[in-house]
Each structure stands twice: as structure tokens, then as C-alpha cells.
Tab-separated table of C-alpha atoms in Angstrom:
chain	number	residue	atom	x	y	z
A	16	GLN	CA	63.745	-56.596	4.273
A	17	VAL	CA	65.688	-54.016	2.279
A	18	GLN	CA	67.400	-50.946	3.649
A	19	LEU	CA	68.287	-47.985	1.442
A	20	VAL	CA	70.846	-45.376	2.449
A	21	GLU	CA	71.218	-42.166	0.365
A	22	SER	CA	74.086	-39.675	0.242
A	23	GLY	CA	75.132	-36.689	-1.837
A	24	GLY	CA	72.480	-34.097	-1.189
A	25	GLY	CA	73.316	-30.530	-0.469
A	26	SER	CA	73.094	-26.911	-1.652
A	27	VAL	CA	74.209	-25.697	-5.062
A	28	GLN	CA	73.701	-22.673	-7.266
A	29	ALA	CA	71.594	-22.836	-10.383
A	30	GLY	CA	73.550	-24.328	-13.246
A	31	GLY	CA	75.603	-26.469	-10.910
A	32	SER	CA	75.802	-30.261	-10.467
A	33	LEU	CA	75.292	-32.816	-7.769
A	34	THR	CA	75.432	-36.595	-7.687
A	35	LEU	CA	73.158	-38.606	-5.369
A	36	SER	CA	74.049	-42.187	-4.456
A	37	CYS	CA	72.030	-44.904	-2.767
A	38	THR	CA	73.162	-48.278	-1.527
A	39	ALA	CA	70.770	-51.167	-0.853
A	40	SER	CA	71.333	-53.770	1.773
A	41	GLY	CA	69.403	-56.753	3.120
A	42	SER	CA	67.293	-58.966	0.876
A	43	VAL	CA	68.363	-57.494	-2.438
A	44	LEU	CA	68.031	-60.496	-4.728
A	45	ARG	CA	65.643	-60.171	-7.730
A	46	ILE	CA	65.401	-56.428	-7.756
A	47	ASP	CA	62.911	-55.156	-10.371
A	48	THR	CA	63.776	-51.498	-10.471
A	49	MET	CA	65.802	-48.920	-8.588
A	50	GLY	CA	65.268	-45.204	-8.909
A	51	TRP	CA	64.894	-41.774	-7.502
A	52	TYR	CA	61.754	-39.817	-6.535
A	53	ARG	CA	61.493	-36.304	-5.246
A	54	GLN	CA	59.027	-34.242	-3.228
A	55	ALA	CA	59.042	-30.494	-3.112
A	56	PRO	CA	57.230	-28.655	-0.299
A	57	GLY	CA	53.508	-28.736	-0.885
A	58	GLU	CA	53.837	-31.061	-3.773
A	59	GLN	CA	53.231	-34.794	-4.385
A	60	ARG	CA	56.132	-37.165	-4.674
A	61	GLU	CA	57.107	-37.729	-8.280
A	62	CYS	CA	59.370	-40.163	-10.090
A	63	VAL	CA	62.542	-38.564	-11.369
A	64	ALA	CA	64.259	-41.507	-12.896
A	65	GLU	CA	64.184	-45.298	-12.742
A	66	VAL	CA	66.338	-48.067	-14.072
A	67	THR	CA	65.022	-51.597	-14.560
A	68	ASN	CA	66.913	-54.893	-13.987
A	69	GLY	CA	67.316	-54.968	-17.718
A	70	ASP	CA	69.125	-51.655	-17.609
A	71	SER	CA	66.324	-49.681	-19.220
A	72	SER	CA	65.952	-46.097	-17.902
A	73	THR	CA	63.046	-43.743	-17.754
A	74	TYR	CA	63.075	-40.070	-16.818
A	75	ALA	CA	60.585	-37.341	-15.964
A	76	GLU	CA	60.225	-34.870	-18.807
A	77	SER	CA	61.467	-32.109	-16.613
A	78	VAL	CA	64.859	-33.650	-16.111
A	79	LYS	CA	65.534	-35.326	-19.489
A	80	GLY	CA	68.853	-34.148	-20.896
A	81	ARG	CA	70.056	-32.903	-17.481
A	82	PHE	CA	69.898	-35.913	-15.217
A	83	ALA	CA	71.355	-39.416	-15.753
A	84	ILE	CA	70.673	-42.438	-13.628
A	85	SER	CA	73.157	-45.330	-13.310
A	86	ARG	CA	73.109	-48.606	-11.402
A	87	ASP	CA	75.990	-50.880	-10.353
A	88	GLY	CA	74.612	-53.857	-8.451
A	89	ARG	CA	73.222	-52.640	-5.148
A	90	GLN	CA	74.013	-48.994	-5.816
A	91	VAL	CA	72.067	-46.530	-7.886
A	92	SER	CA	73.260	-42.990	-8.610
A	93	LEU	CA	71.605	-39.903	-9.986
A	94	HIS	CA	73.922	-37.477	-11.788
A	95	MET	CA	72.282	-34.073	-11.871
A	96	ASN	CA	73.561	-31.320	-14.132
A	97	ASN	CA	72.348	-27.843	-14.958
A	98	LEU	CA	70.294	-27.783	-11.806
A	99	LYS	CA	67.398	-25.343	-11.553
A	100	ALA	CA	65.653	-23.749	-8.664
A	101	GLU	CA	62.622	-26.015	-9.374
A	102	ASP	CA	64.773	-29.095	-8.772
A	103	THR	CA	64.789	-28.142	-5.068
A	104	ALA	CA	63.206	-31.057	-3.191
A	105	VAL	CA	63.835	-33.957	-0.909
A	106	TYR	CA	65.072	-36.857	-3.031
A	107	TYR	CA	64.270	-40.425	-2.137
A	108	CYS	CA	65.888	-43.638	-3.303
A	109	ASN	CA	63.346	-46.314	-4.291
A	110	LEU	CA	63.591	-50.029	-4.893
A	111	LYS	CA	60.810	-52.167	-6.218
A	112	LYS	CA	60.916	-55.936	-5.772
A	113	GLY	CA	57.703	-57.771	-6.764
A	114	PRO	CA	54.815	-56.207	-4.908
A	115	MET	CA	57.186	-54.500	-2.378
A	116	ASN	CA	58.185	-50.861	-2.556
A	117	TYR	CA	61.112	-49.744	-0.389
A	118	TRP	CA	62.213	-46.145	0.355
A	119	GLY	CA	65.250	-44.401	1.778
A	120	LYS	CA	64.856	-41.669	4.347
A	121	GLY	CA	65.600	-38.927	1.735
A	122	THR	CA	68.294	-36.370	1.088
A	123	LEU	CA	67.672	-32.708	0.599
A	124	VAL	CA	68.750	-30.885	-2.570
A	125	THR	CA	68.552	-27.123	-2.544
A	126	VAL	CA	69.217	-25.144	-5.686
A	127	SER	CA	69.517	-21.356	-5.259
A	128	ALA	CA	68.799	-19.084	-8.195
């Protein structure tokens, strides 16, 4: 089993910055990817950014150039700059390990215009 605990959400004005962090515990050997997803009210959950075990990163088009993902062992962070109102969502930490998909409980990010 894997447990994921997120921190760093909050409220910020448009143009501001936030950093989300997630720490994994439990059976964390042989992780394939760690990343961040988000879900806005009435919307489907979408992948924001992921980093593979080989340190290759992918980003949603909507956040390229504004967000940066980094991983250090069991911790993955999402550095969010130039935040926009449309970035408002619950952000979930995700860890993929073989066929298993693990989720954190989510942290709310609210960006006011």
C-alpha cells in the first residue's frame, strides 16, 4: 500500500504563485510515475503534470511555461507561477506503480481574478 499526503494549497490572486508538495509513504519501491492531477467543479479530473522514474516530465498544454514539476525521492512538488482563475481546482497527487494507481486526498487551490 502507498499513502500520499499533499500540502501547499490555498488562495492566491491571479498572477501569483503557489507550490504544492506531496510525500509518499508505504510500499514506494519501483515507482513508475508521480504527478499532479486537478479537478474543477463540474469538470473531469485532468493530468496537470507527471514525472517518470527516468525524470522525464509531461505537462498539460494549459500549464506549459507556468508550472514546473520536480521530484526528490518520495516527494513530488508542483511549482505554479502566473496562476489564472481557470487554475482553480482541487489538486490531487498521483503515483503509478505497475497496474496500481494511488491518489492523495486532494488540496484546494483557489485563484481569484
